Amino acid sequence: MTIHIGIIGTGMIGEEHARRITLQLTGATITAVTDVDQEQARGVVERLGLAAEVYPDGASLIASEAVDAVMVTSWGPTHEEYVLAAIEAGKPVFCEKPLATTADGCRRIIEAEQAAGKRLVQVGFMRRYDSGYQLMKEAIDTDRLGAPLMVHAAHRNPEVPERYVTPMAIHDTLIHELDTFRWLLDDDYKNAQVVFPRKTRHAHSQVADPQIVMLETVKGVRIDVEVFVNCRYGYDIQCEVVGEEGVARLPEPQSLQFRQSAQRSNEILMDWKKRFADAFSVELQAFIDGAASGTLGGPSSWDGYAAAIAGDVCVRAQESGAIEPILMPERPAFYA
Amino acid sequence: MTIHIGIIGTGMIGEEHARRITLQLTGATITAVTDVDQEQARGVVERLGLAAEVYPDGASLIASEAVDAVMVTSWGPTHEEYVLAAIEAGKPVFCEKPLATTADGCRRIIEAEQAAGKRLVQVGFMRRYDSGYQLMKEAIDTDRLGAPLMVHAAHRNPEVPERYVTPMAIHDTLIHELDTFRWLLDDDYKNAQVVFPRKTRHAHSQVADPQIVMLETVKGVRIDVEVFVNCRYGYDIQCEVVGEEGVARLPEPQSLQFRQSAQRSNEILMDWKKRFADAFSVELQAFIDGAASGTLGGPSSWDGYAAAIAGDVCVRAQESGAIEPILMPERPAFYA
Amino acid sequence: MTIHIGIIGTGMIGEEHARRITLQLTGATITAVTDVDQEQARGVVERLGLAAEVYPDGASLIASEAVDAVMVTSWGPTHEEYVLAAIEAGKPVFCEKPLATTADGCRRIIEAEQAAGKRLVQVGFMRRYDSGYQLMKEAIDTDRLGAPLMVHAAHRNPEVPERYVTPMAIHDTLIHELDTFRWLLDDDYKNAQVVFPRKTRHAHSQVADPQIVMLETVKGVRIDVEVFVNCRYGYDIQCEVVGEEGVARLPEPQSLQFRQSAQRSNEILMDWKKRFADAFSVELQAFIDGAASGTLGGPSSWDGYAAAIAGDVCVRAQESGAIEPILMPERPAFYA
Amino acid sequence: MTIHIGIIGTGMIGEEHARRITLQLTGATITAVTDVDQEQARGVVERLGLAAEVYPDGASLIASEAVDAVMVTSWGPTHEEYVLAAIEAGKPVFCEKPLATTADGCRRIIEAEQAAGKRLVQVGFMRRYDSGYQLMKEAIDTDRLGAPLMVHAAHRNPEVPERYVTPMAIHDTLIHELDTFRWLLDDDYKNAQVVFPRKTRHAHSQVADPQIVMLETVKGVRIDVEVFVNCRYGYDIQCEVVGEEGVARLPEPQSLQFRQSAQRSNEILMDWKKRFADAFSVELQAFIDGAASGTLGGPSSWDGYAAAIAGDVCVRAQESGAIEPILMPERPAFYA
């Protein structure tokens, strides 16, 4: 059985996913694409040699009989509308983060999905599919570390463009950690605080960079995440979990070890796409397989909602400088 | 276009390849299988849910119109016959090592392939597709290390069964290094010597373990490979290339770093299948793509022949204790 | 010239210092010792074969003509009295931390030392003499990292005795970091906050363990220090400085790398005395040389005062849960 | 008790030792120095502020009542004469390698020392005092690795001067490994072979560089040592011992780990003096203590003799290209 996928939004990430599905993954074909820039959509079809029709808009694509499952990789503010439409059509939908730009939007999706009576949404938090984080989760779940007490993490990018402003450190960058740690620790957040170190001279004027976000979970784990998006030296994701019985640290990407010029050195990646390349593949294959079997798994719309709520509080904490409570509604049994 | 593949030999490695092609790779379907144990072949079809016919023998499978390309994963002594038949039928053939059990057998394949006027054979030296070795090759080819002068390598297995005897350290184990270093260095071997350290107490009586194989290449590179197949602690492949301008070392497989019980530790794999899992996928995808486009690449039958010649000399060197010359015939332009 | 040293307090650390001075260092002889337990003092003289007289008390030892320089390694609450007496006598004095148990006590020492018109006090903050921290300071001072923005640190002990209570995480443990980071960054603290993760099951009832202390410096550097004194697995000191131009991490103590039992592993020390053994030697030699030349260097009584002030605020922050300001008086030109 | 030391030869290494003894070690004073260049000797006395007399020659220095123990750090060909004179005078003597420039010379020393009836000679093989090698020896002696089977080693220097010719790779460079492995394995050599990889373009015309020396021990351990004295990138000493139960690798010198410019990097030392700085101190302190107590330990003249014999055979193997037997005389009970 081959799943027919329609892609809404054929920008960089949309094209990347289309290429992956077509060249590397099994069980799916791209049969439909659309983009606000129709020329762009046609270009992707041509570049990848897809047997796909270009639709005039998301609504018609979702409605099409040629489409079994939908991927939403359009501009963030449009996500909610397309996800709701896919749910309405009863079609599985993969939605890149954010699920919606507001917690309210996420809530509307959750309600619609529950009303539909069936999980139809997978949110694009690819780190859950990274082999390193999976080993970490296994170490926690098998109690090898004892109860987790602290997480020390860093999310570093070489640089960001001028349009990247302070709150984007939460909504665009930390958002991955916000999902990852809930999943890793099987826990929820209780409060958040953000502090600002001296600003790097490499940051643009509209962004406070770096930032340190401190989170407390319901179970009492303390998480600190350094977000440093103009660190220059590389794309570097670090995560150390400190438990009662030991400490585990995420593996770093592999490369040759060189001995040259009075140095032992290993390459650090500059490009985030390479860092999680395998995770993207596993993630999308999981969506294809879940859509085929009618049993979607992975990050749910509830997870998207939880990340949105925590993200909003972190932005508030950026502004207030205070320890801000994170209030999560009761999780419906539907998402248990 | 989907390539229809017939598999001859559905033992462990044949089934593994069938699973990979079916579940992970794109562009191919298994349409035919055979095995001396027909029951075994039927079992694989069932376990993997293949839409494949079970053929009574390799000849009929190769001849079948349902088969575009052939994979030979049967018992070593049968390889030559099937590869020759596939060439005769003008069908691309992937052959697990060894290409043939004798250098003469390999030569017959080379001659047949040249007579066919087209590359039809890819030999199963998967290390060329490992990302670590590819980085190493890139470091050499881009002259980052300067001229290579030495290679220090180790091939360690936790343990081997009782039927594993001294020459198998060459034909079954070192064979991978024999191909890898020719490719990595773009070079050929000039002579070989084997020395035997004190034997480990963990080795069975019929195998001298460990061994150290020393090779000199035509360009003057000196290679030493420790072959230690009862090392107990893990499956560990090491390779360090020492060049005029620096040294590079193969990355080790990734895992979490733990801090526990007065130790920092990282897991070492015990299972060779995990070590080169990604390489197997890239290798087989390359075969599928090459078969589809009619332009096979990767390790050729000439490479299989060269490894066979070097392997035979290494076995002679095991017996003589002397430095044994390795005489390679002139490479035909066909394999340039 | 040989400096004659008198030691006040011959407990574990006093005996250790006496052994170092006698067996490993040059330029000094222990000529006098005292302890509240005179028997203990006599035991040290005997065990180390010292040509030293046992004095009835600190005052008589300090006053003795046989003593050129004084080491105060007695119980913390007695430090102030002995240091003041040594200053009064015009003799160089090495004082283990704390310089005094209160900031006021430290201030009295500073005033006395300034009145004496000459640096006479070296405080026992040995980390400044550790080769790893010295490399870190060099990397910062030579601007290799650019302006420092953040410090991530951890101070982990395998376990602590029952008498170790929550404030001791500051006064006995963090005190080293409090001095180290002022020196490393050439900076002062602006405020402190302490948060408490879920408590490890290995902690006694009177200690909140672990703790995370967050400090902001005058220059805007943000420091987070994990203090975890029942971490079980080892004595582990970590420090990472994140600067505008790169990141540097403290080296870990050396040991063999083992490959055994499916693991690559390196030993982690269990014993803090081994971790800074070399630093202790360099520190004491610096005191001897400084006493001999009349030009004491290293951590001054001002540094002891600054650490005491910061420590007091951290304890307040433990209790309040709030961000507590750290107010440092103007540094007198005497200590510039 | 303070040992009065006379130094014969105040070149670089002699001055370095004099500085160490004077500034870092305990229990000894330099009371006498001599050098063929008397001006040079006077310079050292002045630079280090020694209370030492400059003697006209080694003989008068050895004979002087002001000298309890002798250090021979003069030009290699003069070592034998001075060591014999010190033995004759019944004074403990520390002799830098080589003990003598010929095995015959070493034998004469052994005979003289036995005739004197007492160990009087310590040879300057400092690696035995390096903490890394000592950990390795402990891992072997406590059977943690099981029976040693192989040693893989490398001795790399950034560069050598033009006067450094092919045999010096043995006599000046490998000589350290020749002693170290006998001690580490508690074993003797059985044969040696030397092979020459392609020569690096950075080597001068009179030296074949790199070289690989292969040794077999009496117990059957196979050792390969890469000697590469124009490797450019650093002074790099590597040693991996492969045993029946696991593998251990020598620690590398410590430095900060940097993350900069798309690289994780650690410094590699360029200067051999820094690599074994601590080992030199421990070595010389052992000589001082042994001289004081009348019980010299460490590398004996028998060890110097054994290294000389093995070195001579290695040079023969350089020339012959063959596997050359190493015949060690029976070890006298005196050196057991």
mmCIF file of C-alpha atoms in Angstrom, chain B residues 144 147-150 152-154 156 193 195-202 209-212 214 216 219-224 226-228 230-233 238 240 242-247 249 263 321 323, chain D residues 144 147-150 152-154 156 193 195-202 209-212 214 216 219-224 226-228 230-233 238 240 242-247 249 263 321 323:
data_model
loop_
_atom_site.group_PDB
_atom_site.id
_atom_site.type_symbol
_atom_site.label_atom_id
_atom_site.label_comp_id
_atom_site.label_asym_id
_atom_site.label_seq_id
_atom_site.Cartn_x
_atom_site.Cartn_y
_atom_site.Cartn_z
ATOM 1 C CA ARG B 144 44.458 17.221 3.747
ATOM 2 C CA ALA B 147 50.800 11.719 1.024
ATOM 3 C CA PRO B 148 49.690 8.723 3.129
ATOM 4 C CA LEU B 149 52.677 6.930 4.657
ATOM 5 C CA MET B 150 51.225 4.383 7.066
ATOM 6 C CA HIS B 152 47.431 1.310 11.516
ATOM 7 C CA ALA B 153 44.300 -0.771 11.703
ATOM 8 C CA ALA B 154 42.541 -3.308 13.877
ATOM 9 C CA ARG B 156 38.448 -7.145 16.432
ATOM 10 C CA GLN B 193 53.818 -10.638 5.972
ATOM 11 C CA VAL B 195 53.217 -12.536 12.430
ATOM 12 C CA PHE B 196 51.601 -14.347 15.292
ATOM 13 C CA PRO B 197 51.634 -12.920 18.799
ATOM 14 C CA ARG B 198 51.175 -15.183 21.760
ATOM 15 C CA LYS B 199 47.771 -16.800 21.404
ATOM 16 C CA THR B 200 44.878 -15.652 23.564
ATOM 17 C CA ARG B 201 43.532 -18.231 25.972
ATOM 18 C CA HIS B 202 40.070 -17.503 24.563
ATOM 19 C CA ASP B 209 44.526 -15.581 17.304
ATOM 20 C CA PRO B 210 45.493 -12.727 17.213
ATOM 21 C CA GLN B 211 47.480 -12.150 14.038
ATOM 22 C CA ILE B 212 49.184 -9.075 12.649
ATOM 23 C CA MET B 214 51.676 -6.218 7.391
ATOM 24 C CA GLU B 216 53.361 -2.809 1.663
ATOM 25 C CA LYS B 219 53.284 3.571 -3.538
ATOM 26 C CA GLY B 220 55.197 2.554 -0.421
ATOM 27 C CA VAL B 221 52.518 2.831 2.219
ATOM 28 C CA ARG B 222 53.022 0.429 5.139
ATOM 29 C CA ILE B 223 49.854 -1.041 6.600
ATOM 30 C CA ASP B 224 49.592 -3.050 9.780
ATOM 31 C CA GLU B 226 45.683 -6.467 13.911
ATOM 32 C CA VAL B 227 43.168 -9.261 13.382
ATOM 33 C CA PHE B 228 41.868 -10.390 16.760
ATOM 34 C CA ASN B 230 38.348 -13.463 20.196
ATOM 35 C CA CYS B 231 39.022 -10.121 21.830
ATOM 36 C CA ARG B 232 35.947 -10.532 24.042
ATOM 37 C CA TYR B 233 35.179 -6.884 24.653
ATOM 38 C CA GLN B 238 39.970 0.903 14.025
ATOM 39 C CA GLU B 240 44.406 5.448 11.553
ATOM 40 C CA VAL B 242 49.346 8.701 9.006
ATOM 41 C CA GLY B 243 50.241 11.190 6.300
ATOM 42 C CA GLU B 244 52.982 13.678 5.685
ATOM 43 C CA GLU B 245 50.839 16.508 6.983
ATOM 44 C CA GLY B 246 48.842 14.860 9.738
ATOM 45 C CA VAL B 247 46.980 11.878 11.081
ATOM 46 C CA ARG B 249 41.449 8.337 12.795
ATOM 47 C CA GLN B 263 33.935 5.764 35.393
ATOM 48 C CA GLY B 321 56.392 -16.569 7.962
ATOM 49 C CA ILE B 323 57.545 -11.531 3.286
ATOM 50 C CA ARG D 144 43.332 -6.415 34.600
ATOM 51 C CA ALA D 147 48.166 -11.718 29.434
ATOM 52 C CA PRO D 148 49.527 -8.955 27.156
ATOM 53 C CA LEU D 149 49.527 -10.067 23.519
ATOM 54 C CA MET D 150 50.415 -6.976 21.506
ATOM 55 C CA HIS D 152 50.956 -0.764 19.351
ATOM 56 C CA ALA D 153 53.066 2.308 19.887
ATOM 57 C CA ALA D 154 54.128 5.510 18.202
ATOM 58 C CA ARG D 156 56.441 11.080 16.911
ATOM 59 C CA GLN D 193 62.543 -6.188 12.206
ATOM 60 C CA VAL D 195 60.403 -1.643 7.679
ATOM 61 C CA PHE D 196 60.475 1.654 5.907
ATOM 62 C CA PRO D 197 57.288 3.257 4.622
ATOM 63 C CA ARG D 198 57.440 5.806 1.873
ATOM 64 C CA LYS D 199 59.546 8.699 3.142
ATOM 65 C CA THR D 200 57.907 11.926 4.197
ATOM 66 C CA ARG D 201 58.799 14.947 2.095
ATOM 67 C CA HIS D 202 59.670 16.749 5.329
ATOM 68 C CA ASP D 209 61.556 8.684 8.128
ATOM 69 C CA PRO D 210 59.151 7.212 9.221
ATOM 70 C CA GLN D 211 60.182 3.722 10.268
ATOM 71 C CA ILE D 212 58.248 0.873 11.822
ATOM 72 C CA MET D 214 58.587 -4.706 15.083
ATOM 73 C CA GLU D 216 58.891 -10.044 19.412
ATOM 74 C CA LYS D 219 56.862 -14.359 26.107
ATOM 75 C CA GLY D 220 55.514 -13.929 22.581
ATOM 76 C CA VAL D 221 54.232 -10.362 22.737
ATOM 77 C CA ARG D 222 54.367 -8.589 19.371
ATOM 78 C CA ILE D 223 55.250 -4.911 19.529
ATOM 79 C CA ASP D 224 55.055 -2.454 16.676
ATOM 80 C CA GLU D 226 56.071 3.755 14.586
ATOM 81 C CA VAL D 227 59.044 6.106 14.778
ATOM 82 C CA PHE D 228 58.213 9.290 12.908
ATOM 83 C CA ASN D 230 59.297 14.732 11.178
ATOM 84 C CA CYS D 231 55.570 14.340 11.701
ATOM 85 C CA ARG D 232 55.160 18.120 11.949
ATOM 86 C CA TYR D 233 52.048 18.223 14.082
ATOM 87 C CA GLN D 238 51.163 6.667 21.963
ATOM 88 C CA GLU D 240 48.182 0.709 23.415
ATOM 89 C CA VAL D 242 46.188 -5.384 23.869
ATOM 90 C CA GLY D 243 45.631 -8.195 26.349
ATOM 91 C CA GLU D 244 43.501 -11.295 26.514
ATOM 92 C CA GLU D 245 40.878 -9.501 28.593
ATOM 93 C CA GLY D 246 40.959 -5.995 27.187
ATOM 94 C CA VAL D 247 42.878 -3.074 25.807
ATOM 95 C CA ARG D 249 45.693 3.103 26.014
ATOM 96 C CA GLN D 263 36.062 22.345 15.540
ATOM 97 C CA GLY D 321 65.646 -5.745 6.184
ATOM 98 C CA ILE D 323 64.144 -10.435 11.122
#
